[in-house]
Coordinates of C-alpha atoms and ligand atoms in Angstrom, one line a residue:
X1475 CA 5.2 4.0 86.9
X1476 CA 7.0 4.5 90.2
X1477 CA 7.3 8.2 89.5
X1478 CA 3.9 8.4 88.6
X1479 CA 2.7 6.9 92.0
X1480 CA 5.3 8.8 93.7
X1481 CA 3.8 12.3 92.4
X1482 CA 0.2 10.7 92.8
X1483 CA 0.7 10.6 96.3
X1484 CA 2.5 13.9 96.8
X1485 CA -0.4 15.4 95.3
X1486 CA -2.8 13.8 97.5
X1487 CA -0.5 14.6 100.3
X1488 CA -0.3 18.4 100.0
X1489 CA -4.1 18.2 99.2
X1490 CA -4.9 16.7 102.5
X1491 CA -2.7 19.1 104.5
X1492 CA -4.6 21.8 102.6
X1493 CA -7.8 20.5 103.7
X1494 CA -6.8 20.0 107.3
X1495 CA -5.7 23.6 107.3
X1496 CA -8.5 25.1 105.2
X1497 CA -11.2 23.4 107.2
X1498 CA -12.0 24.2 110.5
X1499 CA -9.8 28.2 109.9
X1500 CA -12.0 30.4 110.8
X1501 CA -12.2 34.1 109.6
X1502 CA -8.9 33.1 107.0
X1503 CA -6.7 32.1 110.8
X1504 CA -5.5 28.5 110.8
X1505 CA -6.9 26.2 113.0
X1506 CA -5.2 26.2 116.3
X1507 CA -6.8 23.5 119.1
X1508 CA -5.4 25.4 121.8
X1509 CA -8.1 28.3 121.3
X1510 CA -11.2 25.2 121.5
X1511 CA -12.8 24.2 124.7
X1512 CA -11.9 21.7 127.2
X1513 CA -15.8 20.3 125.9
X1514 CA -14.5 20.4 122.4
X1515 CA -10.8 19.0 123.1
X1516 CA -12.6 15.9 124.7
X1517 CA -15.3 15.6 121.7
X1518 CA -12.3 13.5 120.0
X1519 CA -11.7 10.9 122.7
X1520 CA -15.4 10.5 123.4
X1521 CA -14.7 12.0 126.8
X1522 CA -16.9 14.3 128.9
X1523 CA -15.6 17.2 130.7
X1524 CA -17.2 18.0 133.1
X1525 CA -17.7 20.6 136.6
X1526 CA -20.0 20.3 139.9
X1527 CA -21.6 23.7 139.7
X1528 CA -23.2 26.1 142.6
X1529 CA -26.6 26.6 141.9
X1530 CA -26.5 30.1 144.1
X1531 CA -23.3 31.5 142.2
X1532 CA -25.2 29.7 138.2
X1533 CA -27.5 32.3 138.9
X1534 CA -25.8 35.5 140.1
X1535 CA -25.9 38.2 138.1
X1536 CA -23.1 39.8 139.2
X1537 CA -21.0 37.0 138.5
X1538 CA -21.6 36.2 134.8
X1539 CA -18.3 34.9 133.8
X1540 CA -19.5 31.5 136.2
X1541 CA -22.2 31.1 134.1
X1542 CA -20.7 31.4 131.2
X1543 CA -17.5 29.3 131.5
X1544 CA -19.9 26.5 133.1
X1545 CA -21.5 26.4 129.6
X1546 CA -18.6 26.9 126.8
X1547 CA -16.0 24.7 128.9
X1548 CA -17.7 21.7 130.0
X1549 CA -19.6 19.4 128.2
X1550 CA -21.3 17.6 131.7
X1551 CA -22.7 18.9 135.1
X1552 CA -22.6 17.8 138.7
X1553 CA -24.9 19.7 141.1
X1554 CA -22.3 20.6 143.7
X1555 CA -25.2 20.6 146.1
X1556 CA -28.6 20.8 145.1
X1557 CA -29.4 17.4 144.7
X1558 CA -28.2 16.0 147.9
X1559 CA -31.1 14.8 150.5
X1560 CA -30.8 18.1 153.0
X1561 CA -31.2 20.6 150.0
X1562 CA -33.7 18.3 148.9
X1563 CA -36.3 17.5 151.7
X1564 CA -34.7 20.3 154.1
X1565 CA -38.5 19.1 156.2
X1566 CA -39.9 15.7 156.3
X1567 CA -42.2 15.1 153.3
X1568 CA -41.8 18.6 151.4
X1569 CA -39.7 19.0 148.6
X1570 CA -37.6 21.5 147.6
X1571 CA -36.8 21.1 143.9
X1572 CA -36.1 24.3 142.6
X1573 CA -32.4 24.9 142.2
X1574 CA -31.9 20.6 141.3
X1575 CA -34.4 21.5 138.5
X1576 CA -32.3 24.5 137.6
X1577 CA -29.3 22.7 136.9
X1578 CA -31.0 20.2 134.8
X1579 CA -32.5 22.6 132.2
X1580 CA -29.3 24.5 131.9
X1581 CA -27.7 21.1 131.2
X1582 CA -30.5 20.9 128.5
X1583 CA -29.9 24.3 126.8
X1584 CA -26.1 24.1 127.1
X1585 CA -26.2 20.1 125.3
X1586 CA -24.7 19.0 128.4
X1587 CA -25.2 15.2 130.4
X1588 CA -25.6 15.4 134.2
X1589 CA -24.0 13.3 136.8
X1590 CA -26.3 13.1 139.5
X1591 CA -24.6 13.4 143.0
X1592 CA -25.7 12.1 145.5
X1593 CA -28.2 9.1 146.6
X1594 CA -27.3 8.0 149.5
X1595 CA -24.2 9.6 151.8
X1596 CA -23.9 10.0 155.3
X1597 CA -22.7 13.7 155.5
X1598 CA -25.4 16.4 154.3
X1599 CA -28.6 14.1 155.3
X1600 CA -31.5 16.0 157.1
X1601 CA -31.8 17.1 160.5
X1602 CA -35.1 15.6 160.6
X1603 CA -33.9 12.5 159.7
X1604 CA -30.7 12.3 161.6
X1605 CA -32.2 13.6 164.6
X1606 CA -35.5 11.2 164.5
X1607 CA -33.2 8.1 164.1
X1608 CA -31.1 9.2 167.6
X1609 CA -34.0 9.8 169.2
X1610 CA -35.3 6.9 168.4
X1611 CA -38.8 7.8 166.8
X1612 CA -37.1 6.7 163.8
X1613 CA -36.9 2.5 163.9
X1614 CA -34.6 0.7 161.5
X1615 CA -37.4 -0.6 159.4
X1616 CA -39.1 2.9 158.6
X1617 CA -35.4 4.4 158.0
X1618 CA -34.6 1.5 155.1
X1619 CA -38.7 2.5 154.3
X1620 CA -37.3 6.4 153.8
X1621 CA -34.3 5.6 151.8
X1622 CA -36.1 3.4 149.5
X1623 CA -38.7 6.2 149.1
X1624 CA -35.7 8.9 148.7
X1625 CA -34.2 7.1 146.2
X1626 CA -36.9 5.9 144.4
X1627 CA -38.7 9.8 144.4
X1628 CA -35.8 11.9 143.3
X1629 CA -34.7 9.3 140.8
X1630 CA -38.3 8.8 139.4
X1631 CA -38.0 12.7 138.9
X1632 CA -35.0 12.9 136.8
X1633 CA -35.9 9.5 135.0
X1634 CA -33.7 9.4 131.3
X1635 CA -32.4 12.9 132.4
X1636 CA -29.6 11.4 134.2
X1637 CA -26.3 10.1 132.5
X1638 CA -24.7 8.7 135.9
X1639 CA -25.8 8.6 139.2
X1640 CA -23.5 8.1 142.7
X1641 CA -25.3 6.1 143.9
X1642 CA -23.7 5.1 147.2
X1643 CA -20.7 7.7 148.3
X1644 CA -18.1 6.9 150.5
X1645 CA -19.2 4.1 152.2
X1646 CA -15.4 2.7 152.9
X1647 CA -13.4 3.6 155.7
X1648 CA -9.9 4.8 155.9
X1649 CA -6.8 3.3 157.4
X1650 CA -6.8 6.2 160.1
X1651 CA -10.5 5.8 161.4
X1652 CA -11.1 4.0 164.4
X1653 CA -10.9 0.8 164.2
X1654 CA -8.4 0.8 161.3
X1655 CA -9.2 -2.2 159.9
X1656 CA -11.0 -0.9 156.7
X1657 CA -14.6 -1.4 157.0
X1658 CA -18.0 0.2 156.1
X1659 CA -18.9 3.0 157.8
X1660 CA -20.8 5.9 158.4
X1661 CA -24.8 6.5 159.3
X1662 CA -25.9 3.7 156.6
X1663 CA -23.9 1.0 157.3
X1664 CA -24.4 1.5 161.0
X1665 CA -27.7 2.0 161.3
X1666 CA -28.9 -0.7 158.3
X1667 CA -25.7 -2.7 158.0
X1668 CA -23.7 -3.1 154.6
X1669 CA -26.3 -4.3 152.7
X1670 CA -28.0 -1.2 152.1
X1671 CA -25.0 -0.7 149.2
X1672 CA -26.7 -3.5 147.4
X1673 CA -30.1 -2.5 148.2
X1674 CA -29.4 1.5 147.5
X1675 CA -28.6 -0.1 143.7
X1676 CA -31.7 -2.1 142.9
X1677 CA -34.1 0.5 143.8
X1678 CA -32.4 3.0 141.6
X1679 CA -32.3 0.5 139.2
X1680 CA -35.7 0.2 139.6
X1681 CA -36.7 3.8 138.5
X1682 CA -34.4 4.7 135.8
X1683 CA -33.1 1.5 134.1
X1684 CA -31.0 3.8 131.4
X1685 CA -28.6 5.8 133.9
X1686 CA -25.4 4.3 134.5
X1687 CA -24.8 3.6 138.4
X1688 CA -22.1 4.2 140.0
X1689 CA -20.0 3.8 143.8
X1690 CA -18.1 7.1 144.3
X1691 CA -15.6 7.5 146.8
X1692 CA -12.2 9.3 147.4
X1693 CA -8.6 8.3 147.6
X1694 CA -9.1 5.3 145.5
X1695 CA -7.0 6.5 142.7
X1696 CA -4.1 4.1 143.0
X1697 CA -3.8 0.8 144.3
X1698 CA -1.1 0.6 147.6
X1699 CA 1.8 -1.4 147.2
X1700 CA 1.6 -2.2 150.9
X1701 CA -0.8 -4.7 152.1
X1702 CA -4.0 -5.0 150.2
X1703 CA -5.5 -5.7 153.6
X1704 CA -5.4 -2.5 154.2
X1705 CA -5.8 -1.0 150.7
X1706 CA -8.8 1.5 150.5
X1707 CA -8.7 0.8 146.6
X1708 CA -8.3 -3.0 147.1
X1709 CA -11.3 -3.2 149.5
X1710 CA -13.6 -0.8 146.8
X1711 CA -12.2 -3.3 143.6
X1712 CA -13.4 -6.5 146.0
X1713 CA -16.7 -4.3 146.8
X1714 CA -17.5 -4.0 143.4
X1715 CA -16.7 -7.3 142.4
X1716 CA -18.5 -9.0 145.0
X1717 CA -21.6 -6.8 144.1
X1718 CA -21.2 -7.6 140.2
X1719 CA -21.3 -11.6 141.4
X1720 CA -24.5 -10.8 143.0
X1721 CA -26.0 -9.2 140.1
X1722 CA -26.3 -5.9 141.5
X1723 CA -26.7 -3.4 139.2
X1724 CA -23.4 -1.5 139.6
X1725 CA -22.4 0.3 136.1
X1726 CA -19.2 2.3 137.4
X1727 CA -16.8 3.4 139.6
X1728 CA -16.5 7.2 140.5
X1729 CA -13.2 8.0 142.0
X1730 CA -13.7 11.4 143.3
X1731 CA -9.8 12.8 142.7
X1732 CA -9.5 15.0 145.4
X1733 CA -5.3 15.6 146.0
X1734 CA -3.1 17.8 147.5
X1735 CA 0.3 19.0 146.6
X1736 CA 1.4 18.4 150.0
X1737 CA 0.9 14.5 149.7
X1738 CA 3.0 12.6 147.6
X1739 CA 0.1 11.4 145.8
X1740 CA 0.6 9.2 142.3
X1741 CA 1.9 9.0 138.8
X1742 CA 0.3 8.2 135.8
X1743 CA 1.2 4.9 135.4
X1744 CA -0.1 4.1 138.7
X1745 CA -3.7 5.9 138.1
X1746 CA -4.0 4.2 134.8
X1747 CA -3.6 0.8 136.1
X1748 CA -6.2 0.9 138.8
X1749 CA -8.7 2.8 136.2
X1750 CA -8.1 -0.7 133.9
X1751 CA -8.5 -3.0 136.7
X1752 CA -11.7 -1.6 138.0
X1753 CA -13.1 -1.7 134.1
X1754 CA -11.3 -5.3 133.9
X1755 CA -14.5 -5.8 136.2
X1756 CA -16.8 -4.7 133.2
X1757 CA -17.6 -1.4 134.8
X1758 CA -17.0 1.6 133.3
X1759 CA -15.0 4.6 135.2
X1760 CA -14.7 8.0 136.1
X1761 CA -13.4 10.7 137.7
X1762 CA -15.9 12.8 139.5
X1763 CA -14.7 15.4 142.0
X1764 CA -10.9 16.3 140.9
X1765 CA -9.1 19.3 142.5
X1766 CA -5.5 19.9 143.7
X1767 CA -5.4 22.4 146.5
X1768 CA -2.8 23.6 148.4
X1769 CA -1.5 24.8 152.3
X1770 CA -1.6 28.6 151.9
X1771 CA 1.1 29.4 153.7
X1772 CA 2.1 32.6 154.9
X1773 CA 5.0 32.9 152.0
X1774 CA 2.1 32.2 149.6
X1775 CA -0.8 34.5 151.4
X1776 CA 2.1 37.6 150.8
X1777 CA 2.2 36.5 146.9
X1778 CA 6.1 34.9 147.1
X1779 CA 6.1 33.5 143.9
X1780 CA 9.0 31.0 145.2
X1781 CA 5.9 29.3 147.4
X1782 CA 3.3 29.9 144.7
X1783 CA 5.1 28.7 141.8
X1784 CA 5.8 25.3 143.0
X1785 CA 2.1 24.9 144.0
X1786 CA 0.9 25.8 140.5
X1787 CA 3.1 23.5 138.7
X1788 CA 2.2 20.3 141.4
X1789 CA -1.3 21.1 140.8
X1790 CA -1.1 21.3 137.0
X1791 CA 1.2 18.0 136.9
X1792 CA -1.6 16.0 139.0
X1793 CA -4.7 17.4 137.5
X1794 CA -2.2 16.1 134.4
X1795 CA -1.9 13.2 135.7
X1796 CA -5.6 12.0 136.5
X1797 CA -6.4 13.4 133.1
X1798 CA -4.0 11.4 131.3
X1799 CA -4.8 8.1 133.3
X1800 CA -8.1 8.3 132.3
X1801 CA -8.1 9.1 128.8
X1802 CA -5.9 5.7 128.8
X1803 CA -8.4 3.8 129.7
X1804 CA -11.3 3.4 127.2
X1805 CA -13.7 2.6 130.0
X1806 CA -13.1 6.2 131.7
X1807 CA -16.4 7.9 130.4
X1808 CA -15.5 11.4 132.2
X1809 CA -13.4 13.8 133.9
X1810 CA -15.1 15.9 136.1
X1811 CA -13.5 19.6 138.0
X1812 CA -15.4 20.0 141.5
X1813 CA -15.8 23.3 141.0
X1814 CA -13.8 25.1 138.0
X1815 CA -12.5 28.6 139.4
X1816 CA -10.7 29.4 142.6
X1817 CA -12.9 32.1 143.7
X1818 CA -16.3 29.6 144.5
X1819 CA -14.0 26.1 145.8
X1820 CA -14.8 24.2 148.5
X1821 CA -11.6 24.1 149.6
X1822 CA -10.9 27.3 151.6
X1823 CA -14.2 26.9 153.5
X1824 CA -13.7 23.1 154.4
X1825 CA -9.6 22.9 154.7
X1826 CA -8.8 25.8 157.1
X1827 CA -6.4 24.3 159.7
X1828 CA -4.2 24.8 158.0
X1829 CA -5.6 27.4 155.2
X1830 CA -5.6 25.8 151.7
X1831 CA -6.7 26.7 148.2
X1832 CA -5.8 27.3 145.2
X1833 CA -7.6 23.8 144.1
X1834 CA -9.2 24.2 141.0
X1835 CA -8.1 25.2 136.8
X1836 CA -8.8 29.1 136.6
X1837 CA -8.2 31.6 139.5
X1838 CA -10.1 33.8 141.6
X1839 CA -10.6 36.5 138.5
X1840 CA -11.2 33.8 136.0
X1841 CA -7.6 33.8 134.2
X1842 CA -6.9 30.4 133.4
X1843 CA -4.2 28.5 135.6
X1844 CA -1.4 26.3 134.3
X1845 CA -3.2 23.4 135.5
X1846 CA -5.9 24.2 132.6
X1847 CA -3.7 24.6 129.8
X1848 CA -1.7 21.2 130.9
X1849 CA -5.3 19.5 130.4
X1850 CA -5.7 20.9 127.0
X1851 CA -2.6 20.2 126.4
X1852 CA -3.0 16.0 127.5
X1853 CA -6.8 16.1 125.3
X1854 CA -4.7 17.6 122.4
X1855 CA -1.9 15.6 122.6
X1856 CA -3.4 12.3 123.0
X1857 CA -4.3 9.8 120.4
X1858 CA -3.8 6.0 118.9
X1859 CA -2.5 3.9 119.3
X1860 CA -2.7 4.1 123.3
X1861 CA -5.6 6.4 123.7
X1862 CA -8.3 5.2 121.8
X1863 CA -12.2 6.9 121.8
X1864 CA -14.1 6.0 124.6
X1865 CA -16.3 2.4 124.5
X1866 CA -20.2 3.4 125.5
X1867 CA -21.5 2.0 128.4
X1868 CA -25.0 0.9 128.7
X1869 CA -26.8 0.1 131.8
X1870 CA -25.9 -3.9 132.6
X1871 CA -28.6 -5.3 133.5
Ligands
XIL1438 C1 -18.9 19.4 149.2 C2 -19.3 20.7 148.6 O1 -18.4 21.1 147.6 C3 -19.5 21.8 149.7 O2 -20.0 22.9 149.1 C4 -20.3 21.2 150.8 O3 -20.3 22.2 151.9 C5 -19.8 19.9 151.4 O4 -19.7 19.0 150.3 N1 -17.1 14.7 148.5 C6 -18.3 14.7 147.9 C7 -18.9 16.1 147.6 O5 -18.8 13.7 147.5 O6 -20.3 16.0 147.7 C8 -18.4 17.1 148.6 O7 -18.9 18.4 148.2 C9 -16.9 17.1 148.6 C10 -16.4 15.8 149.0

């Protein structure tokens, strides 16, 4: 009896194996996840990977490896541009749709979710707008008017299109602004006071009642262990909390993820805990804007591999560890790349005093850096019983 249950089981044993080999082979090779997508490597935990994309670049024909890569690898899209209010309404009352629109049916052919970026932000508004409020022949009233209309128009347009939507952007200080006590700042808060964070929700709300909503901001990965006073992260958590008490319709958190090897940054453990105490809240997470750059020095601009290798291996280990914090907690829907190759970042154009770079997964010809195959290698590597699929998130209320 016991040998007969002992040869039962081998036999169901060595059929299983055979099956997990058999199945997915293809063309008579064994299956080997390191050869799938980032897209397919998060199918398992329920997670999206995503990348903001340049509209300009989508559609270059000279550059069709973009285009490409931005469909196989990623699974959701972030317009890296096209959908904030200056590329929308660049003049007062005419609409510039065109490349937004774009981005939205290449989602749809590629069976990708968008994360619309950005409602309301105080860097990349209008000159029109910016201009007629310091000048005055915008009043206070008519500007709340405009961002209601803003916000209800564009999402009105891309109503059940939208997965998530930042809603509000960086609307927290940090400790080295003037006055450093953490506090809201910026164009919104100054010119309508904080409670157009509150507002900003409802009306979105209002016009798509399916997309999740989230606040978005940067370095808010980790809570401090200093004092929470002035804690970027603690000030966002109490944010958020206050604004779920009030029954605003807040569905997430976005922490952007923007580090640099130069910082000391954070560890897994660390990033992990703050992810679970923002969804302890009932909000789901996210990260929506990760890169690692780097100071090009002159050691690495002349290709010294003793100042480049470092720099790879930092990036890799925090793109690693942002990855790994947020497949560990259930609530973190997505993990999104700003920007995916070295050769269209942000970085170079907005950190150039000093120069850095080398931010994002694949280099400036495409190659794939060690900071991709560490991700693949956390979404392969992963499972129960302490990552665990993603929990859907449904608008709250
Ligand atoms: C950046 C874009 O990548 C640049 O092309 C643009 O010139 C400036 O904005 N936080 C955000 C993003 O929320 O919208 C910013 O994107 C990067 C910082």
């Amino acid at each position: 009896m016991k040998l007969r249950r002992w040869i039962a089981t081998g036999v169901v044993a060595v059929a299983t194996v055979a099956t997990l080999n058999a199945l997915p082979a293809t063309a008579g090779r064994q299956y080997d996840p390191a050869e799938q997508s980032l897209r397919t490597l998060g199918q398992r935990h329920g997670l999206h990977i995503g990348t903001a994309v340049d509209l300009a670049v989508l559609n270059d024909p000279a550059d069709p490896r973009y285009r490409q890569l931005a469909a196989s690898e990623f699974s959701s899209v972030t317009a890296e541009n096209a959908m904030k209010w200056e590329s929308l309404e660049p003049t007062r009352g005419s609409y510039n749709w065109g490349p937004a629109d774009e981005l939205v049916a290449f989602a749809r052919q590629n069976n990708q979710s968008i994360r619309g970026h950005v409602l309301v932000w105080h860097n990349q508004l209008p000159g029109w707008l910016t201009s007629g409020v310091a000048d005055g022949s915008i009043s206070k009233e008519e500007l709340r008017a405009l961002l209601k209309k803003h916000i209800t128009t564009v999402v009105s347009r891309y109503k059940g299109k939208i997965w998530q939507w930042d809603v509000v952007n960086e609307a927290v200080s940090d400790p080295w602004d003037n006055p450093p006590t953490l506090h809201y700042k910026g164009f919104w808060a100054q010119h309508l006071g904080p409670g157009y964070i509150a507002d900003a929700f409802r009306w979105a709300r209002a016009a798509d009642p399916k997309a999740l909503l989230f606040y978005n901001d940067y370095n808010i990965e980790a809570f401090g262990s200093g004092d929470p006073a002035n804690d970027k992260t603690q000030f966002v958590y109490d944010m958020a909390r206050q604004l779920r008490a009030e029954g605003v319709p807040i569905d997430g958190i976005g922490s952007q993820g923007h580090l640099g090897t130069q910082y000391g940054n954070y560890d897994t453990l660390q990033v992990a805990a703050a992810l679970k105490k923002f969804s302890g809240l009932g909000l789901a997470t996210a990260f929506t804007e990760v890169d690692v750059r780097s100071q090009l020095t002159e050691g690495v601009q002349a290709g010294d591999s003793a100042e480049i290798n470092p720099r790879l291996q930092a990036s890799a280990a925090n793109f690693s560890v942002l990855l790994r914090a947020c497949l560990a907690d259930r609530h973190c829907l997505s993990f999104t790349v700003w920007g995916f190759t070295d050769k269209h970042s942000w970085v170079p154009g907005w950190f150039s005093d000093p120069p850095e770079g080398m931010a994002t997964i694949y280099d400036e010809n495409y190659l794939p850096k060690r900071a991709y195959h560490e991700m693949k290698a956390d979404l392969i590597y992963a499972g129960p019983p302490y990552v665990l699929p993603r929990v859907p998130h449904r608008p709250r209320r």
